[in-house]
Tab-separated table of C-alpha atoms in Angstrom:
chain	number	residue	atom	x	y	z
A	1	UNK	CA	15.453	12.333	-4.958
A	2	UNK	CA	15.554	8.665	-4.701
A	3	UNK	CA	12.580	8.557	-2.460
A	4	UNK	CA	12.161	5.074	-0.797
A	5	UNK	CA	14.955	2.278	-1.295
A	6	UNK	CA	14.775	-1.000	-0.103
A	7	UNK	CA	17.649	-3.670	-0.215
A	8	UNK	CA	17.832	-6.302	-1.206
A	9	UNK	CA	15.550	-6.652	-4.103
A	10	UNK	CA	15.293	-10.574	-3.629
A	11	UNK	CA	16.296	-13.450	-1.097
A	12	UNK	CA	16.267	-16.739	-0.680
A	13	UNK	CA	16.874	-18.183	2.965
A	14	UNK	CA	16.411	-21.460	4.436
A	15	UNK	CA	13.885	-21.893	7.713
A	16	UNK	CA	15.472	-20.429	10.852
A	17	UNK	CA	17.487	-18.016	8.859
A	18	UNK	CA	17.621	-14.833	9.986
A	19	UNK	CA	18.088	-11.470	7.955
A	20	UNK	CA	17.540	-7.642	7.828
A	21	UNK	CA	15.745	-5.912	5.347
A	22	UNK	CA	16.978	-2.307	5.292
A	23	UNK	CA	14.814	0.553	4.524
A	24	UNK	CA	15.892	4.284	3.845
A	25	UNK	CA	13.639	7.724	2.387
A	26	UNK	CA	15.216	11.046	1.418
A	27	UNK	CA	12.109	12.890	1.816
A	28	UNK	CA	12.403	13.925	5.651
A	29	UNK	CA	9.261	11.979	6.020
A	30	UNK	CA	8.349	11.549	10.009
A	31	UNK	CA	6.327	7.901	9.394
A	32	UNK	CA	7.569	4.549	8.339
A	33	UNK	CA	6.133	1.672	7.545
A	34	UNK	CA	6.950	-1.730	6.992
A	35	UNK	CA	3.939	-4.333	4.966
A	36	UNK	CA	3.849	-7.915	3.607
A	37	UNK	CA	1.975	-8.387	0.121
A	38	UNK	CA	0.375	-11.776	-0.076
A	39	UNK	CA	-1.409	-13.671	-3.160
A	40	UNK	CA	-5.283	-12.487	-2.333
A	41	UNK	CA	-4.714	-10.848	0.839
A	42	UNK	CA	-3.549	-6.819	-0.327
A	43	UNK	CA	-1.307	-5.105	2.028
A	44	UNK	CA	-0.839	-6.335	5.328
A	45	UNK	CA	0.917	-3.961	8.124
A	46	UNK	CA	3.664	-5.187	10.186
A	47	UNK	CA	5.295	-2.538	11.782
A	48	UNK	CA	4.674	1.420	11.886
A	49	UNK	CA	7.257	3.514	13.267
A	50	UNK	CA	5.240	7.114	13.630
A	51	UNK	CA	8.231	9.206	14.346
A	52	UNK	CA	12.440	8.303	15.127
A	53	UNK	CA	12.315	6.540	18.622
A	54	UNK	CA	9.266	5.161	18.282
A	55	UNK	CA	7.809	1.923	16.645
A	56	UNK	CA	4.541	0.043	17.345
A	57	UNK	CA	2.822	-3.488	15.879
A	58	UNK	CA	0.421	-3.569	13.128
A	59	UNK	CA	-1.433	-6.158	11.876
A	60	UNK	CA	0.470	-9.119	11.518
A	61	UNK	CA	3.737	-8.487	13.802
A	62	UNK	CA	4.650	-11.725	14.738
A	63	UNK	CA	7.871	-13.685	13.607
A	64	UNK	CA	9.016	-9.598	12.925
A	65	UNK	CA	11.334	-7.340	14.623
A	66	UNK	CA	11.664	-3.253	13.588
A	67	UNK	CA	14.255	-0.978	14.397
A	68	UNK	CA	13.737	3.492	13.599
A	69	UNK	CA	17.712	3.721	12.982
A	70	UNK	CA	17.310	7.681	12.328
A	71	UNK	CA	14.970	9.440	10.693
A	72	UNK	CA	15.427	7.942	7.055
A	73	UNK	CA	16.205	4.319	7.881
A	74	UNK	CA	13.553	1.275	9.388
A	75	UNK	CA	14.688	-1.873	9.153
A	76	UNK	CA	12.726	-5.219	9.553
A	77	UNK	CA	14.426	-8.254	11.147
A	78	UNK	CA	13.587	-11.726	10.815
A	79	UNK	CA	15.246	-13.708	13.722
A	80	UNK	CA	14.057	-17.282	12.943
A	81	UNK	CA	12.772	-17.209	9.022
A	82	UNK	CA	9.359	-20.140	8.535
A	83	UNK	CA	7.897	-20.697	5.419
A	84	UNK	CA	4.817	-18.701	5.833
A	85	UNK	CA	6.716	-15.581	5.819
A	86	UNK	CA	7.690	-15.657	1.974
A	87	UNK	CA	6.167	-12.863	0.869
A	88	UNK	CA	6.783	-9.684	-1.062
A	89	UNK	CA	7.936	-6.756	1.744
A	90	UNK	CA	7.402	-3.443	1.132
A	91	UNK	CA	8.538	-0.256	2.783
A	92	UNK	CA	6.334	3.154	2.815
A	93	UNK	CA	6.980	6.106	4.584
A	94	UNK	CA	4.931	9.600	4.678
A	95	UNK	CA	4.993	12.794	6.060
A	96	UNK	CA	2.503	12.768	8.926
A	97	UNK	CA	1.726	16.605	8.995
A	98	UNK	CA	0.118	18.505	11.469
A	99	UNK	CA	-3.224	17.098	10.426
A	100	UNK	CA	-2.077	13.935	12.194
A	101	UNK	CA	-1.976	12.288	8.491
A	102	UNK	CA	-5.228	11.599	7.918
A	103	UNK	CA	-4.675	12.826	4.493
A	104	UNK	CA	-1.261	11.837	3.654
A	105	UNK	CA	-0.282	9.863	0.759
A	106	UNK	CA	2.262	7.152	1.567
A	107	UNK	CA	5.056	6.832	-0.590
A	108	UNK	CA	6.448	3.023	-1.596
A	109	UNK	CA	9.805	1.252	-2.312
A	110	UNK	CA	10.196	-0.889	-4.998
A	111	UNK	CA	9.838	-4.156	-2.934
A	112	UNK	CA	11.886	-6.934	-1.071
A	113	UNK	CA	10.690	-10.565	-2.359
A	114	UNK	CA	11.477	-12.838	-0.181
A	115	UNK	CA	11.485	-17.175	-0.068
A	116	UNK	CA	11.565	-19.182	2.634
A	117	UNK	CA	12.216	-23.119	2.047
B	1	UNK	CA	-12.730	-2.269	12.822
B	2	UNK	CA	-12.296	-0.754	10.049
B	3	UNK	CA	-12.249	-2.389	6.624
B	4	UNK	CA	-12.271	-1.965	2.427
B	5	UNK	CA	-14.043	-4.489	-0.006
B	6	UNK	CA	-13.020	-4.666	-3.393
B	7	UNK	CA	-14.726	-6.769	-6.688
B	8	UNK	CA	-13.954	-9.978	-7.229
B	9	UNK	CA	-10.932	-10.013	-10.195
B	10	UNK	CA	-9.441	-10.284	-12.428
B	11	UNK	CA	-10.656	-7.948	-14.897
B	12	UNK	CA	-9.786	-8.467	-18.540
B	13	UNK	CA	-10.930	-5.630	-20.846
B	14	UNK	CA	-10.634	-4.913	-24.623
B	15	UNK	CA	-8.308	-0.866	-25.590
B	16	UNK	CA	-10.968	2.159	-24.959
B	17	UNK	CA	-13.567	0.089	-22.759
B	18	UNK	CA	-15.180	1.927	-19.599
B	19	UNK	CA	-13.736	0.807	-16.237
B	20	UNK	CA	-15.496	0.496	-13.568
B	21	UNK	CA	-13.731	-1.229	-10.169
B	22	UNK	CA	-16.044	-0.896	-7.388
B	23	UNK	CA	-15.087	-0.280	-3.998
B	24	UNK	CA	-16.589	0.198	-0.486
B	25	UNK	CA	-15.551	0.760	2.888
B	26	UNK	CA	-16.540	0.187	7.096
B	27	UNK	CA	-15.109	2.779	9.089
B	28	UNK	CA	-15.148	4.796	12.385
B	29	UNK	CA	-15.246	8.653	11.784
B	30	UNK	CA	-14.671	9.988	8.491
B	31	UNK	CA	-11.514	8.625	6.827
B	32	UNK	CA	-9.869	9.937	3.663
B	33	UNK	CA	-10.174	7.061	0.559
B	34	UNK	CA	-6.960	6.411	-1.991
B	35	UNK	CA	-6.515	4.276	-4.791
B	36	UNK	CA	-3.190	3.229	-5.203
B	37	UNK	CA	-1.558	1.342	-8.658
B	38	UNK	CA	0.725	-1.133	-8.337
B	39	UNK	CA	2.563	-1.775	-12.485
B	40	UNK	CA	4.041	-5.052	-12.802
B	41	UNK	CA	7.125	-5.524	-11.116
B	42	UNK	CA	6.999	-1.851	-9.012
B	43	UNK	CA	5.608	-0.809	-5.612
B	44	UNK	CA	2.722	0.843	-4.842
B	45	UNK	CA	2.187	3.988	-5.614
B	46	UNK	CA	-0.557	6.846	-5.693
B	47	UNK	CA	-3.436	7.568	-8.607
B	48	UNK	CA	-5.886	9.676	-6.950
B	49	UNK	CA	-7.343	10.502	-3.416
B	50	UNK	CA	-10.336	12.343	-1.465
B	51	UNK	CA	-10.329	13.811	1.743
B	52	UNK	CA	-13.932	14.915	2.437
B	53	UNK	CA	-17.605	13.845	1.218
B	54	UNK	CA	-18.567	14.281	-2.476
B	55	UNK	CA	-14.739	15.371	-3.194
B	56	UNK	CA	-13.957	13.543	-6.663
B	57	UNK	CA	-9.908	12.139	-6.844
B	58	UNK	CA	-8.820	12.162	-10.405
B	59	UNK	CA	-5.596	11.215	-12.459
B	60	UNK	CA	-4.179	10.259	-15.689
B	61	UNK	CA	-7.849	9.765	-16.715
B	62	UNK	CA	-9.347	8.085	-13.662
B	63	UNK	CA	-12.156	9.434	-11.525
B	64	UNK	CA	-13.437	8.344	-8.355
B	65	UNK	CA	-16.266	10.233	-5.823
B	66	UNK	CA	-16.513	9.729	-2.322
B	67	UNK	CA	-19.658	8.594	-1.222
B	68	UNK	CA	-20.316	8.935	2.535
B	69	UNK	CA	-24.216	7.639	2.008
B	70	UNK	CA	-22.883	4.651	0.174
B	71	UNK	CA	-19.810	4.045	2.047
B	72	UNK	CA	-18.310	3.896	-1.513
B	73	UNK	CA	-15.343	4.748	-3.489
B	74	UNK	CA	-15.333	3.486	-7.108
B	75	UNK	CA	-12.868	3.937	-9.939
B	76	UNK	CA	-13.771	4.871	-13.141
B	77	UNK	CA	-11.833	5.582	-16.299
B	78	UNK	CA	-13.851	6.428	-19.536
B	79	UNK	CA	-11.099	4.326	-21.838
B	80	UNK	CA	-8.470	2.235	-21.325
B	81	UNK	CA	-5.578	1.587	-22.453
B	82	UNK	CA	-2.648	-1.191	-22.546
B	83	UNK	CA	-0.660	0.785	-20.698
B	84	UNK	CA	-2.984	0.275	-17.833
B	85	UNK	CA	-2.907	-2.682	-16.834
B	86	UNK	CA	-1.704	-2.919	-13.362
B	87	UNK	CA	-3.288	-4.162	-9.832
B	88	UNK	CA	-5.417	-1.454	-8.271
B	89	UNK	CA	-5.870	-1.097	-4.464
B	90	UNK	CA	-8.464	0.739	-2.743
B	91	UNK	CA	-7.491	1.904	0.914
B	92	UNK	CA	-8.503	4.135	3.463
B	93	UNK	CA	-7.138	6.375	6.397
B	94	UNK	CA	-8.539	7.214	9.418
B	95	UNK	CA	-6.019	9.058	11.025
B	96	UNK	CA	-4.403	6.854	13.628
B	97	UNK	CA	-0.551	8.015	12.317
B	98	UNK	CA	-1.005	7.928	8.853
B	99	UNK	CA	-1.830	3.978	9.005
B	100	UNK	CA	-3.914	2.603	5.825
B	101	UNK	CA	-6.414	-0.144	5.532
B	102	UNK	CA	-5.848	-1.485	1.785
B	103	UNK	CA	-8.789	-3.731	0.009
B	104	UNK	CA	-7.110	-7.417	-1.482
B	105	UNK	CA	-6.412	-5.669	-4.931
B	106	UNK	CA	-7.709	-6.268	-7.909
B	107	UNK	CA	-5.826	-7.392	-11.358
B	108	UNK	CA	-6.777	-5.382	-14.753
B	109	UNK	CA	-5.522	-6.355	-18.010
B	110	UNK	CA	-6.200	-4.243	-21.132
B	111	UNK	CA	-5.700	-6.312	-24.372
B	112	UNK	CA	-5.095	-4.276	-27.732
């Protein structure tokens, strides 16, 4: 198993870029999840996508746009790239059992880092 | 809301000190805690977790209790070694769809 991919592995755009960074898990995993890592600031959510269909804000969703493609892939879409989003993206997904996932361990790609200029 | 507060960093330690990375928590209800490693260049992924009160998380030599009367969850690791240095993230879950609240991280470095 793979687990969780992310593509591309670094990018450079130029404000008001836009781009998609794609997403995919082979672990039939119900929950996605897309955070920004930030010098002194940890993990920051942007998007959650709970099950396929469905996708809701976390966080820090502004300047973002999700889509649940199927059940493996979530990408995250930046329409209009600024500065302030150069970051380091990372993708998680987990299973969300019947326990509603208060328990579940989230599994991580290797990263996306990203500059703006 | 809800919310996890890690030490100050870095940390630099000497091969076969004690670690100790302290870590507490604000939360409604009673989440589960994780501590998640993050090696140099590489996502996130899991060391240890603990579901309930007074459970103890352990892995590859790492310990941590949960402590509801404390609202703490620290890391401990009798000796380590070069091969751990990495940024360490405490986070918690309180069961709104799997979502985690992460502390800022902290940065260890083990010199031989």
């Amino acid at each position: 198993n793979a687990g969780v991919t992310q593509t591309p592995k670094f990018q450079v755009l130029k404000t008001g870029q836009s781009m998609t960074l794609q997403c995919a898990q082979d672990m039939n995993h119900n929950s996605m999840y897309w955070y920004r890592q930030d010098p002194g600031m940890g993990l920051r959510l942007i998007y959650y996508s709970a099950s396929e269909g469905t996708t809701d804000k976390g966080e820090v969703p502004n300047g973002y746009n999700v889509s649940r493609l199927n059940k493996r892939e979530f990408s995250l879409r930046l329409e209009s790239a600024a500065p302030s989003q150069t970051s380091v993206y990372f993708c998680a997904s987990s299973a969300l059992g019947l326990s509603g996932g208060i328990t579940d361990t989230q599994y991580f790609g290797p990263g996306t880092r990203l500059t703006v200029l | 809301g809800d919310s996890v507060t890690q030490m100050e960093g870095p940390v630099t330690l000497s091969e076969e000190a004690f670690l100790t990375i302290n870590c507490t928590y604000t939360a409604t209800g009673y989440p589960s805690l994780f501590w998640y490693v993050q090696y140099p260049g590489e996502g996130l992924q899991l060391l240890l977790k603990a579901t309930k009160a007074d459970d103890k998380g352990s892995n590859k030599g790492f310990e941590a209790t949960y402590r509801k009367e404390t609202t703490s969850f620290h890391l401990e690791k009798g000796s380590v070694q070069v091969s751990d240095s990495a940024v360490y993230f405490c986070a918690l879950n309180t069961g709104a769809n799997s979502k985690l609240t992460f502390g800022k991280g902290i940065t260890l470095s083990v010199r031989p």
